[in-house]
PDB file of C-alpha atoms in Angstrom:
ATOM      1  CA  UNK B  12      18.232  -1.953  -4.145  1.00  0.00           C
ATOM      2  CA  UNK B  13      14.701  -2.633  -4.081  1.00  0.00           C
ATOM      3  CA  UNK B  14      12.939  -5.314  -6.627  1.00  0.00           C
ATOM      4  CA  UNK B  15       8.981  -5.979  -7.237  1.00  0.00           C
ATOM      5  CA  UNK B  16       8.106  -9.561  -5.303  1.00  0.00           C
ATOM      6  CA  UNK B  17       4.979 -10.432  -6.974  1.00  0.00           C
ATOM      7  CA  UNK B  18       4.441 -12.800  -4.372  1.00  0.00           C
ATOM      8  CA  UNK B  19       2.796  -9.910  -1.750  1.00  0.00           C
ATOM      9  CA  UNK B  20      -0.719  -8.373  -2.554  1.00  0.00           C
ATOM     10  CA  UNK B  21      -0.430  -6.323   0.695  1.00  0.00           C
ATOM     11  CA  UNK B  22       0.680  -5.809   3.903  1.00  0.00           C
ATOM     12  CA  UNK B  23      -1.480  -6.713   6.978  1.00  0.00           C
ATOM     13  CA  UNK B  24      -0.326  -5.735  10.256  1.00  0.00           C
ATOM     14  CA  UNK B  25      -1.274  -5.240  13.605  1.00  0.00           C
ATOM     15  CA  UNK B  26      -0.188  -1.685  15.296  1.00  0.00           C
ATOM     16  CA  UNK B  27       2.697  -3.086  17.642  1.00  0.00           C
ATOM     17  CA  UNK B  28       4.176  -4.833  13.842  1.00  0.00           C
ATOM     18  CA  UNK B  29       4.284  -1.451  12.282  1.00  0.00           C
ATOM     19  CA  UNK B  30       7.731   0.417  12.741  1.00  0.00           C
ATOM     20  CA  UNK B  31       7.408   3.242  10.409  1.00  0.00           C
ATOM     21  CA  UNK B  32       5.101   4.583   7.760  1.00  0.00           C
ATOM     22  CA  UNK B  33       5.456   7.257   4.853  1.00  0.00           C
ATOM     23  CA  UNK B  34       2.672   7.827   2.479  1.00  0.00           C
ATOM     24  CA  UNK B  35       2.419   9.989  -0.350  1.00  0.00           C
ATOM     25  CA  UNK B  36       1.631  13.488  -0.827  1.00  0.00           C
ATOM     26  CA  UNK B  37       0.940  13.211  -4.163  1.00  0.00           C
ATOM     27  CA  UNK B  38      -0.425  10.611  -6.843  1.00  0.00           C
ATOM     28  CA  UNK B  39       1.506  10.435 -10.319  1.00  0.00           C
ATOM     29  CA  UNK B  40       0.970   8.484 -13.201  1.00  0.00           C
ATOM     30  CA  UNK B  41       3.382   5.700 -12.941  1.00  0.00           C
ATOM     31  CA  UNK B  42       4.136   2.534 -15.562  1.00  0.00           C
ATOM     32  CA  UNK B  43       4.852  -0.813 -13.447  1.00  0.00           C
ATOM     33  CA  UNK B  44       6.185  -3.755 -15.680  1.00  0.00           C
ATOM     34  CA  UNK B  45       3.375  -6.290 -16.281  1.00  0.00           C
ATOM     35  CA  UNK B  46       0.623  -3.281 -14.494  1.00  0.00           C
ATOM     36  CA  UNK B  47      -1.727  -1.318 -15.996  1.00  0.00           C
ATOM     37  CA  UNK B  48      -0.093   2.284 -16.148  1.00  0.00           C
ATOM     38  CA  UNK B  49      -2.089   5.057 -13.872  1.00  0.00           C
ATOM     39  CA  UNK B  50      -1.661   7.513 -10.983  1.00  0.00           C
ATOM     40  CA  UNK B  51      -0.280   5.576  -7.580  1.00  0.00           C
ATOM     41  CA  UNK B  52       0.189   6.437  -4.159  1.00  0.00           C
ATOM     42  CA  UNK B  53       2.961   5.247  -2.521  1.00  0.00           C
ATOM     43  CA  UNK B  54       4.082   4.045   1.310  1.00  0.00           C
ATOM     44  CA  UNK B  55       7.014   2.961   2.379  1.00  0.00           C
ATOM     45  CA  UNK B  56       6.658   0.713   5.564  1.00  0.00           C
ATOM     46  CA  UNK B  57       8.976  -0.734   7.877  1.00  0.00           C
ATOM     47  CA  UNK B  58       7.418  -3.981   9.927  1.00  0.00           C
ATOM     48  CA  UNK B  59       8.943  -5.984  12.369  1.00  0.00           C
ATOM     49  CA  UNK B  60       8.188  -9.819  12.002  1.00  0.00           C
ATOM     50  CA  UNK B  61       8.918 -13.158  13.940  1.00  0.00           C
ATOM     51  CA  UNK B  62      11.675 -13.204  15.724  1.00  0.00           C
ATOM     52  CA  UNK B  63      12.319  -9.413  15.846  1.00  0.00           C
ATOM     53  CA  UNK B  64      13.472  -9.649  12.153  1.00  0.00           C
ATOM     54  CA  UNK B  65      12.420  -6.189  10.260  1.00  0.00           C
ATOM     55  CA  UNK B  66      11.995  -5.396   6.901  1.00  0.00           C
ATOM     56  CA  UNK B  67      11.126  -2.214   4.996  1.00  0.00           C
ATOM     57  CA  UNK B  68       8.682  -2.856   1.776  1.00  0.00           C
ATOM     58  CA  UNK B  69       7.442  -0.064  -1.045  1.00  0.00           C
ATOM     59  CA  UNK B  70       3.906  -0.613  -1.552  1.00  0.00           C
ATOM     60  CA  UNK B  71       2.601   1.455  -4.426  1.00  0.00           C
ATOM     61  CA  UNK B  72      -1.050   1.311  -4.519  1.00  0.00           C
ATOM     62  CA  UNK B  73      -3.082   1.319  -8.725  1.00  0.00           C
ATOM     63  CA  UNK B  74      -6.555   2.499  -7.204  1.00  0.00           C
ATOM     64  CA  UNK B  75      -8.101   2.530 -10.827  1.00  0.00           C
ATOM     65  CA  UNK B  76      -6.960  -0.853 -11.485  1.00  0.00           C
ATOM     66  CA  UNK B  77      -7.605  -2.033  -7.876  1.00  0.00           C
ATOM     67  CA  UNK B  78      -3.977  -3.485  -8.029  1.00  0.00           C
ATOM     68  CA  UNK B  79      -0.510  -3.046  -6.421  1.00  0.00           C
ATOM     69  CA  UNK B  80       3.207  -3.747  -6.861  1.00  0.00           C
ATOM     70  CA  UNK B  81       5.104  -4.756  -3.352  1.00  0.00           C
ATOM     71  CA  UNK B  82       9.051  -3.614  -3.366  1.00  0.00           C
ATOM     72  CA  UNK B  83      11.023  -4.933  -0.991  1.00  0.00           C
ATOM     73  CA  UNK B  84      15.500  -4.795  -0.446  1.00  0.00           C
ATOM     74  CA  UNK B  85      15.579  -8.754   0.640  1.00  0.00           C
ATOM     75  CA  UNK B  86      17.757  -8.034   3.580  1.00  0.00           C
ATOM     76  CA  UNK B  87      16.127  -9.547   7.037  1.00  0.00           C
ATOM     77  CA  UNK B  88      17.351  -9.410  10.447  1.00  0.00           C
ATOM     78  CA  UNK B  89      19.255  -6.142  10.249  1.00  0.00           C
ATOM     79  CA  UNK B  90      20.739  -4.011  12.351  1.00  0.00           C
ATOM     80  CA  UNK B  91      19.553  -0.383  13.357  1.00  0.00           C
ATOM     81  CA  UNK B  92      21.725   1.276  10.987  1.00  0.00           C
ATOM     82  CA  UNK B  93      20.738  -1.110   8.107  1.00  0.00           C
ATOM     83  CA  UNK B  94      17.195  -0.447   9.241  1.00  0.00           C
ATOM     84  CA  UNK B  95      17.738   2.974   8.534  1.00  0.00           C
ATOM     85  CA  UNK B  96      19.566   2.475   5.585  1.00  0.00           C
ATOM     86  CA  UNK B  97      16.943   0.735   3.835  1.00  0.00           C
ATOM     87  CA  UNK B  98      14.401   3.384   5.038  1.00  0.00           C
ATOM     88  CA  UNK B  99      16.010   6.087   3.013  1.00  0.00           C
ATOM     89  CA  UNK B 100      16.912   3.815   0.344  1.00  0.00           C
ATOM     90  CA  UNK B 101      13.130   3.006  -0.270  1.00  0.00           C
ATOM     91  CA  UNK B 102      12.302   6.847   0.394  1.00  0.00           C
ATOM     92  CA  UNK B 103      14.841   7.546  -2.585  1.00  0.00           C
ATOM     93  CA  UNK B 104      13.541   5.001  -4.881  1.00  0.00           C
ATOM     94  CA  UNK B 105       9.880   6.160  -4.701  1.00  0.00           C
ATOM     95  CA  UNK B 106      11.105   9.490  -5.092  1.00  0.00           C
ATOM     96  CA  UNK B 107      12.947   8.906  -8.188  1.00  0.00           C
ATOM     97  CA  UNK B 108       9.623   7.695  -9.656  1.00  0.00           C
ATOM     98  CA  UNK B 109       8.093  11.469  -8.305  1.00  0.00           C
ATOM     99  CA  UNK B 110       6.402  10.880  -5.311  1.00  0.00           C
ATOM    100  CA  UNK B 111       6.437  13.396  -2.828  1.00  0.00           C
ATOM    101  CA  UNK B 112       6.490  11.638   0.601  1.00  0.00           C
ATOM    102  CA  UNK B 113       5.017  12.444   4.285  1.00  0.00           C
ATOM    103  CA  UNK B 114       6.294  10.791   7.178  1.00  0.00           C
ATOM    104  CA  UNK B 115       3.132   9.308   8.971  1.00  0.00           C
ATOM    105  CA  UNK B 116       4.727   9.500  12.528  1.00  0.00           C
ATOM    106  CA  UNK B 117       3.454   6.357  13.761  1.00  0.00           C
ATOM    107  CA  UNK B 118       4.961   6.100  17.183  1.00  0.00           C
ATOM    108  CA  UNK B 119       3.620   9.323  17.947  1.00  0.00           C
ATOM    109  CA  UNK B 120      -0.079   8.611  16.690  1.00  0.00           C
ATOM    110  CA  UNK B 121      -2.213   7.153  19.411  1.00  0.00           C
ATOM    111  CA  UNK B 122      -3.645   3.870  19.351  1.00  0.00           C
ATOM    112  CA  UNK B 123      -6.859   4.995  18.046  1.00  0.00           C
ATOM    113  CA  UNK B 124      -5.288   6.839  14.909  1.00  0.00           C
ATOM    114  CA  UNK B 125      -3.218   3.742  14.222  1.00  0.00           C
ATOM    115  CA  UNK B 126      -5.858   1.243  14.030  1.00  0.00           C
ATOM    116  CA  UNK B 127      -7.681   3.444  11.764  1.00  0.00           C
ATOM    117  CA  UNK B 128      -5.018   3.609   9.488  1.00  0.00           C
ATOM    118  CA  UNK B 129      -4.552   0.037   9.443  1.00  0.00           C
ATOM    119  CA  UNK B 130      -8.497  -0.072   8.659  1.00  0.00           C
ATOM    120  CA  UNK B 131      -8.197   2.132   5.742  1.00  0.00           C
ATOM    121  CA  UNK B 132      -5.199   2.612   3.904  1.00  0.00           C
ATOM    122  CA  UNK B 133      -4.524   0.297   0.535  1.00  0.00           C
ATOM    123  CA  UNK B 134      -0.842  -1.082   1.984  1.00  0.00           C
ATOM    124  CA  UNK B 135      -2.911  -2.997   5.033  1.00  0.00           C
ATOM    125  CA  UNK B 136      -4.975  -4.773   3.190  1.00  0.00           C
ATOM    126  CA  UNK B 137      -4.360  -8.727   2.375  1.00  0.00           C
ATOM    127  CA  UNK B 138      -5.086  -7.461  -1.342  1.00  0.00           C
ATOM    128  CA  UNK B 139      -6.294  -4.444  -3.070  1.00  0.00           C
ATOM    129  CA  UNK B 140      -9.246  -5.227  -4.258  1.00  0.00           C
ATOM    130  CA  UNK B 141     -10.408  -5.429  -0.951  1.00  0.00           C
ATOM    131  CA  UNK B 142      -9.459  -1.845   0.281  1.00  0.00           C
ATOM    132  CA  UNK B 143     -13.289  -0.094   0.515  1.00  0.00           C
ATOM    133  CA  UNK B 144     -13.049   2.491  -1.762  1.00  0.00           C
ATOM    134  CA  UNK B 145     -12.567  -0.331  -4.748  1.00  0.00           C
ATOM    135  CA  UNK B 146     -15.385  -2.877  -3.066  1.00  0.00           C
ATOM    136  CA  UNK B 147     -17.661   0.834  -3.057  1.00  0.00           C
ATOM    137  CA  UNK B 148     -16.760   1.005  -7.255  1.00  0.00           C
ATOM    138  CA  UNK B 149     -17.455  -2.158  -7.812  1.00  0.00           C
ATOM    139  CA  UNK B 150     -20.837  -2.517  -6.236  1.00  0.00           C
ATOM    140  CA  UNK B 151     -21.477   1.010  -7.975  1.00  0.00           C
ATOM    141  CA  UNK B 152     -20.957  -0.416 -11.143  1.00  0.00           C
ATOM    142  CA  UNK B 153     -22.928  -3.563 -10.301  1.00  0.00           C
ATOM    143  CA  UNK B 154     -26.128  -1.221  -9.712  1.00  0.00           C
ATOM    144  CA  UNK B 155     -25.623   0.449 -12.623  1.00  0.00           C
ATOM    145  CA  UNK B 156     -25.841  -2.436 -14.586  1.00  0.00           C
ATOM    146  CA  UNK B 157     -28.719  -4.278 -12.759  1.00  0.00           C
ATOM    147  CA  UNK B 158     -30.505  -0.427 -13.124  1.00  0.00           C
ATOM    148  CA  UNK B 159     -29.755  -0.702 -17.265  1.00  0.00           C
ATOM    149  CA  UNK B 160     -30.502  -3.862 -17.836  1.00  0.00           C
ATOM    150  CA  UNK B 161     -34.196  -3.311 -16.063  1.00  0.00           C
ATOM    151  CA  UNK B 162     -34.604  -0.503 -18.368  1.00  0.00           C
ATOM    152  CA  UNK B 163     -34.076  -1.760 -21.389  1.00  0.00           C
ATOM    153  CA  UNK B 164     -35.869  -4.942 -20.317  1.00  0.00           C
ATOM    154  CA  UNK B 165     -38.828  -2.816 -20.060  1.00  0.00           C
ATOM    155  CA  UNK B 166     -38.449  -2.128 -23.729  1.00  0.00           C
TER     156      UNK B 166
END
């Protein structure tokens, strides 16, 4: 059973910390208690912490509202087979809410591709609002502002 923890904003991580990632195919419209309802993407992500303690979060990503809600099952320290467990778990759960998941493959991706990823997708990020595409809007939007405002000051 996963539950929203409103204490994570995202997921940093270095490479050797990431055990798994999924990521979604797809984007629906989703409605997150106490979020502003809009199309998501979705990863599930299984990272190993101190002590070798692993855990597997759902991070579904708002891009339009530059927000995110951070799942997680609450068990620590598990075994293999409750690793696993909560990997399909967390692939079912995002599935009942119509994503269609990918499985990233991260142990085969070479170093390279996996530092990327950690450079670009939402769930690395210590919150969204920092994830580039979002920082890219909002500067956008800044200009355009700036840009009216000198117009009609001209007036």
């Amino acid at each position: 059973m996963f539950n929203l923890d409103e204490r994570y904003r995202g997921l940093p991580a270095t490479r050797e910390q990431v055990l798994a990632l999924h990521t979604s195919l797809n984007t629906p419209h989703v409605a997150i208690p106490g979020k502003q309802a809009g199309p998501a993407q979705a990863f599930v992500v299984g990272i190993r912490g101190g002590q070798g303690a692993a855990a597997v979060f759902v991070y579904l990503y708002l891009a339009e509202a530059a927000d995110c809600a951070v799942y997680l099952s609450g068990r620590r320290n598990m075994s293999g087979d409750e690793y696993r467990d909560d990997e399909g778990d967390a692939l079912a759960f995002v599935e009942s809410l119509g994503f269609m998941m990918d499985d990233a493959n991260w142990r085969a991706l070479d170093a390279g591709q996996q530092d990327e990823m950690l450079k670009t997708l939402p769930v690395f990020f210590k919150d969204p609002k920092l994830v580039p595409a979002v920082v890219a809007r909002a500067e956008e939007k800044k200009n355009v502002t700036t840009t009216l405002g000198r117009f009609l000051a001209a007036f």
